[in-house]
GROMACS .gro file of C-alpha atoms in nm:
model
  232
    1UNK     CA    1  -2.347   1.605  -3.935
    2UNK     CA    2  -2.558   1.348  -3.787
    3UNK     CA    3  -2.311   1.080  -3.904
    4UNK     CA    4  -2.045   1.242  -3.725
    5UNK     CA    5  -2.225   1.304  -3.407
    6UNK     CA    6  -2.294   0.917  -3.386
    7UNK     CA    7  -1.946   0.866  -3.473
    8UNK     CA    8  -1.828   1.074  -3.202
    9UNK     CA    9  -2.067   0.900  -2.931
   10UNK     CA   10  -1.941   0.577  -3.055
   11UNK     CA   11  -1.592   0.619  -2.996
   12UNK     CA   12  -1.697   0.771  -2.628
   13UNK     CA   13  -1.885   0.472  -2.579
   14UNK     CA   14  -1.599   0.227  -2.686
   15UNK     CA   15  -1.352   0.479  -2.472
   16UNK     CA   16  -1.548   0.424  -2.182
   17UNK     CA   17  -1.590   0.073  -2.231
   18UNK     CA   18  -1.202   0.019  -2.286
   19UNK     CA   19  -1.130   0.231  -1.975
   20UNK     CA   20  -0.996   0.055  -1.652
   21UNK     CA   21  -1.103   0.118  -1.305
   22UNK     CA   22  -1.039   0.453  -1.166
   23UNK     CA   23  -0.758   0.254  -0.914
   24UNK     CA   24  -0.556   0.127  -1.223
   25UNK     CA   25  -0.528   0.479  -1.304
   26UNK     CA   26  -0.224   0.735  -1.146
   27UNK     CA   27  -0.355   1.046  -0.993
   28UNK     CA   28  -0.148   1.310  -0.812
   29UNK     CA   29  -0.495   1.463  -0.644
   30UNK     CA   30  -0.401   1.330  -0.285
   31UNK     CA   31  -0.028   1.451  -0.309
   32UNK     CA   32  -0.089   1.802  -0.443
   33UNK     CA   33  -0.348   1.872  -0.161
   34UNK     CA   34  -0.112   1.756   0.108
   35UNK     CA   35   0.183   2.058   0.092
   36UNK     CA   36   0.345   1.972   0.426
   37UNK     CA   37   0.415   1.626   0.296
   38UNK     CA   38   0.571   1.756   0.015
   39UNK     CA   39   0.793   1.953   0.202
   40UNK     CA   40   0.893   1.660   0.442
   41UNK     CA   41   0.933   1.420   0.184
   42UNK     CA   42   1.217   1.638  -0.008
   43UNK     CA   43   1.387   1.635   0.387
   44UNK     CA   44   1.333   1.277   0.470
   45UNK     CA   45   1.483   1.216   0.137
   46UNK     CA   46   1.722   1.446   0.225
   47UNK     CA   47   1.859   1.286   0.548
   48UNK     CA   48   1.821   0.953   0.433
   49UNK     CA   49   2.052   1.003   0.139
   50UNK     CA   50   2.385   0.751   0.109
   51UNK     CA   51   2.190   0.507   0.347
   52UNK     CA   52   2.118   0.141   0.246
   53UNK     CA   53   1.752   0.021   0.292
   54UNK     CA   54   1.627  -0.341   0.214
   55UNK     CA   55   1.284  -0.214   0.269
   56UNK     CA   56   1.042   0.004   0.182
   57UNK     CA   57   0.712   0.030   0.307
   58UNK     CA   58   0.415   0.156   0.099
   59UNK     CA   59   0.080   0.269   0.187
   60UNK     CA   60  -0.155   0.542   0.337
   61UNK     CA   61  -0.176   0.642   0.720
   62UNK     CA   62  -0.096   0.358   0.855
   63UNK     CA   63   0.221   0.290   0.715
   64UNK     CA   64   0.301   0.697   0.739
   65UNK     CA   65   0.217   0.630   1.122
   66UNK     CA   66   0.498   0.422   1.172
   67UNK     CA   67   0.706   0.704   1.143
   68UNK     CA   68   0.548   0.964   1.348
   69UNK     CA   69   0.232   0.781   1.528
   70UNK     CA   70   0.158   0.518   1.753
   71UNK     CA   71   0.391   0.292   1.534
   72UNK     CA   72   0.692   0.512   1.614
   73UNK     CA   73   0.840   0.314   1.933
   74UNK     CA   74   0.790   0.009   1.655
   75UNK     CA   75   0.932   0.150   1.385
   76UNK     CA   76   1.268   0.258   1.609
   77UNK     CA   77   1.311  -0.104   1.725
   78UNK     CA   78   1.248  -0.309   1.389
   79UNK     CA   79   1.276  -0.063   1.043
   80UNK     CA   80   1.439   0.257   1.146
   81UNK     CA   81   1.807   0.132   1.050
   82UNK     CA   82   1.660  -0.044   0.706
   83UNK     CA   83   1.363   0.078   0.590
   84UNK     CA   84   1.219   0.367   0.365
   85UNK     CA   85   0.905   0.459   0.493
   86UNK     CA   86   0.672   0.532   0.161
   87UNK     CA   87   0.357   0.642   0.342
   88UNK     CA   88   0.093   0.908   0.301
   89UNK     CA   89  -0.227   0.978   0.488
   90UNK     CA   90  -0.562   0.962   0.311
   91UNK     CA   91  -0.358   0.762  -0.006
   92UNK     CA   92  -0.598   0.550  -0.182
   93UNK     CA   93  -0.418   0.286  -0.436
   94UNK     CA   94  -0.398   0.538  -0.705
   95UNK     CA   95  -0.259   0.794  -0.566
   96UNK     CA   96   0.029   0.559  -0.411
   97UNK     CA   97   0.070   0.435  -0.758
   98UNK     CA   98   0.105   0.799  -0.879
   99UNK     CA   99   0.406   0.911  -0.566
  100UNK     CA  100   0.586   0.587  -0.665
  101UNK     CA  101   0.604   0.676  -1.052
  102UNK     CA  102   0.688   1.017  -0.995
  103UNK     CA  103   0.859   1.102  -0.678
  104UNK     CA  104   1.240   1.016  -0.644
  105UNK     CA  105   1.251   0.689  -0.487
  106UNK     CA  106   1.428   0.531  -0.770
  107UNK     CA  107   1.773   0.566  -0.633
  108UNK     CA  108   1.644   0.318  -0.345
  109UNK     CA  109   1.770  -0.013  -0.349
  110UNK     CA  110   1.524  -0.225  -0.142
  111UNK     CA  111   1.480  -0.602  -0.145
  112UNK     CA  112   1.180  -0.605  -0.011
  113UNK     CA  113   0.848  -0.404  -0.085
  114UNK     CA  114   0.563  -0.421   0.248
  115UNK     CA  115   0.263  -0.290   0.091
  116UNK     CA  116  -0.018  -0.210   0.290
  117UNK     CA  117  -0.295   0.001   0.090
  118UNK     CA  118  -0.665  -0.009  -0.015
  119UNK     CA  119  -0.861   0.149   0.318
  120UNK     CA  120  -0.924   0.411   0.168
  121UNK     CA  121  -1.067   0.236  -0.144
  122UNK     CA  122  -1.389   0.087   0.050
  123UNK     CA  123  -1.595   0.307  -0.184
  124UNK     CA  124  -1.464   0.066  -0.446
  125UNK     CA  125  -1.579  -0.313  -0.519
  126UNK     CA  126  -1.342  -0.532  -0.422
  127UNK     CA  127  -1.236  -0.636  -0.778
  128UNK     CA  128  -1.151  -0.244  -0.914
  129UNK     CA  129  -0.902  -0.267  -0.512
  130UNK     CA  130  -0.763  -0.577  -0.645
  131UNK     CA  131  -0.722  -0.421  -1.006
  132UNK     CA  132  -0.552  -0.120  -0.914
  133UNK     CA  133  -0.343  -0.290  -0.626
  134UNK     CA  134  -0.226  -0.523  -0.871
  135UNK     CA  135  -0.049  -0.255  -1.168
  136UNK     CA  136   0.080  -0.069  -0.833
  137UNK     CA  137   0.280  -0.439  -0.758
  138UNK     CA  138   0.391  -0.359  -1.100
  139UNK     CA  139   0.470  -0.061  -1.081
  140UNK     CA  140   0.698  -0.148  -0.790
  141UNK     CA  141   0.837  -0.443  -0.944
  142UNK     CA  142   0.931  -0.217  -1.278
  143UNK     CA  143   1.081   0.017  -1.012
  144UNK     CA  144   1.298  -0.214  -0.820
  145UNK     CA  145   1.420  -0.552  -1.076
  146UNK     CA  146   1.394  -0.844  -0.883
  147UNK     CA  147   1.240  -0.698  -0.558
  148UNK     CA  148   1.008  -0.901  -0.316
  149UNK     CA  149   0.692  -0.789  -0.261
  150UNK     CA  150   0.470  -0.815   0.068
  151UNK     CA  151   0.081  -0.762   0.038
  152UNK     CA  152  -0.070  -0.708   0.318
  153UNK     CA  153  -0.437  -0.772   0.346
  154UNK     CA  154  -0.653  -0.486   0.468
  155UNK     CA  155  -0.731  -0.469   0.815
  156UNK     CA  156  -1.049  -0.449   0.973
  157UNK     CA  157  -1.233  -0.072   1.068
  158UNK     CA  158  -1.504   0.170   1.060
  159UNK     CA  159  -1.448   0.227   0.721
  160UNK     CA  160  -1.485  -0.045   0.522
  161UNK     CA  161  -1.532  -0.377   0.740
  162UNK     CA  162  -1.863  -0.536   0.524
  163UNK     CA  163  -1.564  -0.523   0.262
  164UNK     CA  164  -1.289  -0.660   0.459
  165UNK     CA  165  -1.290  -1.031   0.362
  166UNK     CA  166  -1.416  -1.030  -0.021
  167UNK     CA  167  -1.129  -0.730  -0.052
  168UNK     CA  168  -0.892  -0.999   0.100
  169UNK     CA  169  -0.997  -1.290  -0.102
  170UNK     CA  170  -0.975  -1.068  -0.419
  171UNK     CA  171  -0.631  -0.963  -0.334
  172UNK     CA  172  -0.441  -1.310  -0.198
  173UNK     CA  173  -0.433  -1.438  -0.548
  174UNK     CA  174  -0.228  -1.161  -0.637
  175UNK     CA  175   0.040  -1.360  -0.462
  176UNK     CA  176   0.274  -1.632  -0.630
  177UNK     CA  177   0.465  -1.732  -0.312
  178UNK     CA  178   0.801  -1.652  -0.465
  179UNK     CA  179   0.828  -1.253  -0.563
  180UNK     CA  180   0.460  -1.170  -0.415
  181UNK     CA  181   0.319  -1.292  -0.054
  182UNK     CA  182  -0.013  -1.207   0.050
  183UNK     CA  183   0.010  -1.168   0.446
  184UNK     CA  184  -0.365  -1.128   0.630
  185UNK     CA  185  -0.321  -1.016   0.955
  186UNK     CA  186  -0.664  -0.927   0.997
  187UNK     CA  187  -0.782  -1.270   1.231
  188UNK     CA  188  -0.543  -1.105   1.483
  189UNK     CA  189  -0.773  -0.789   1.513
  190UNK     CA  190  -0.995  -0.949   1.675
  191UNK     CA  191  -1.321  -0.791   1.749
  192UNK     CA  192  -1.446  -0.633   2.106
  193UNK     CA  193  -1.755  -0.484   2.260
  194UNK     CA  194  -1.696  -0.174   2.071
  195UNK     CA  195  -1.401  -0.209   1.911
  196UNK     CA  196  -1.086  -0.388   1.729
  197UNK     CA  197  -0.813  -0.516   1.937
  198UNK     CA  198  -0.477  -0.303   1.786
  199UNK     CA  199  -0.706  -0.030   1.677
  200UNK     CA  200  -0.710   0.385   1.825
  201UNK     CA  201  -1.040   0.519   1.935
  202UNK     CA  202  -1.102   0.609   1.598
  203UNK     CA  203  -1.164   0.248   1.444
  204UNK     CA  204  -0.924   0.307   1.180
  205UNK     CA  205  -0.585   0.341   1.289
  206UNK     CA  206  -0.341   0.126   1.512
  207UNK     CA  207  -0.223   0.193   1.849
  208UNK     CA  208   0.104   0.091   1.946
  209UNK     CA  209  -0.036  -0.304   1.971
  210UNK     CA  210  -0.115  -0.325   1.625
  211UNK     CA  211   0.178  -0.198   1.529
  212UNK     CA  212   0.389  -0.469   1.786
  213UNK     CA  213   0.109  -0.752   1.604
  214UNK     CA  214   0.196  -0.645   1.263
  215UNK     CA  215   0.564  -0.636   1.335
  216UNK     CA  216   0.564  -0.985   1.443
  217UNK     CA  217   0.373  -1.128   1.199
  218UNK     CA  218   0.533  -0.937   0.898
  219UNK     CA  219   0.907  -1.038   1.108
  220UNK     CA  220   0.852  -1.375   1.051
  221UNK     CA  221   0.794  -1.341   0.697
  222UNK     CA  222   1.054  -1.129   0.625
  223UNK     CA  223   1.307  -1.388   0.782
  224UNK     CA  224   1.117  -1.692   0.554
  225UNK     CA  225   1.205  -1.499   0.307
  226UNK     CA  226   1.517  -1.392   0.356
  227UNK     CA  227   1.654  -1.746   0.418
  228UNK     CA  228   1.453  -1.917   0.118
  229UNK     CA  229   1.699  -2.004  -0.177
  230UNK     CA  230   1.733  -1.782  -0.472
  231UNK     CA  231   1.511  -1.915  -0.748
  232UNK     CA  232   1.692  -1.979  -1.097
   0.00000   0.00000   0.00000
């Protein structure tokens, strides 16, 4: 008996040990608490059926707010006509890595992937964001054969902004400059008396000037991208 009791705390040991981060690993938690997403997602899906999208963006609720938020005048000008927008309020990286695996985006055909994700993670170190942000690239990449992805470094908030940089500098050598580009925005956020230029009262969020900042910056990519030559 005592043999197999050390036995058994052995194995839990080396399970633990063996076990990624809790990022690396899918969870449906967020999506099953937010019901009114689910029912808009199966419409948006709905009405955007039979249209062509090069991209689609990923992230939490500031990519969702692009849609429906300060972002929206944005969105309508730049994305509406050819992008899928992937986002969910309070996502963290898991939980976009879960939505991607399971809801039905495959029949999307998008070049390019904008992936903006990991606010919600400042309760993580910066290596277990990094971790999990890198199998969601995967995950995308499995998704979508030969798509082009777009990282976007975190931007600065309330939330998480001791964590900011090392976050960023853990993530932007994710990037290989020919399927993945790390773009860091986050210099253009530029700090005030009391708070971020681009961000609502709530030190999290963009008003419609972030959104205009990260449309140019992330424009300009898009179009260095789009005219680099195909690599063989």
């Amino acid at each position: 008996m005592k043999r197999l009791l050390i036995t058994a705390l052995l194995a839990a040991s080396l399970n633990t040990a063996w076990a990624g981060p809790e990022t690396t690993v899918a969870s449906d938690r967020n999506y099953q608490a937010r019901v009114p997403y689910q029912t808009y997602f199966g419409d948006y899906v709905a009405l955007k059926k039979g249209q062509a999208f090069d991209l689609i963006f990923i992230g939490d609720s500031i990519t969702e707010q692009w849609r429906w938020g300060a972002g929206s005048p944005v969105w309508k000008q730049h994305y509406e006509h050819r992008a899928f927008n992937f986002g969910l309020g309070a996502d963290k990286v898991q939980h976009a890595l879960w939505r991607l695996e399971n809801l039905p985006v495959a029949g999307l055909a998008p070049k390019v992937a904008v992936l903006m994700i990991g606010t919600n993670n400042m309760s993580d170190s910066p290596e277990d964001i990094s971790a999990g942000v890198k199998v969601l690239i995967g995950a995308v990449q499995n998704k979508y054969p030969g798509i082009k992805v777009v990282l976007m470094g975190v931007l600065p908030s309330r939330r998480g902004v001791d964590k900011m940089t090392p976050t960023n500098a853990q993530l932007a050598p994710l990037a290989d400059n020919k399927s993945i580009f790390f773009l860091d925005i986050s210099a253009k956020f530029s700090r005030g008396e009391d708070n971020w230029k681009g961000l609502s009262k709530d030190q999290l969020h963009l008003t419609a000037e972030g959104y205009e900042m990260w449309a140019a910056e992330l424009n300009a990519l898009l179009a260095s991208i789009a005219a680099a030559p195909a690599k063989k």
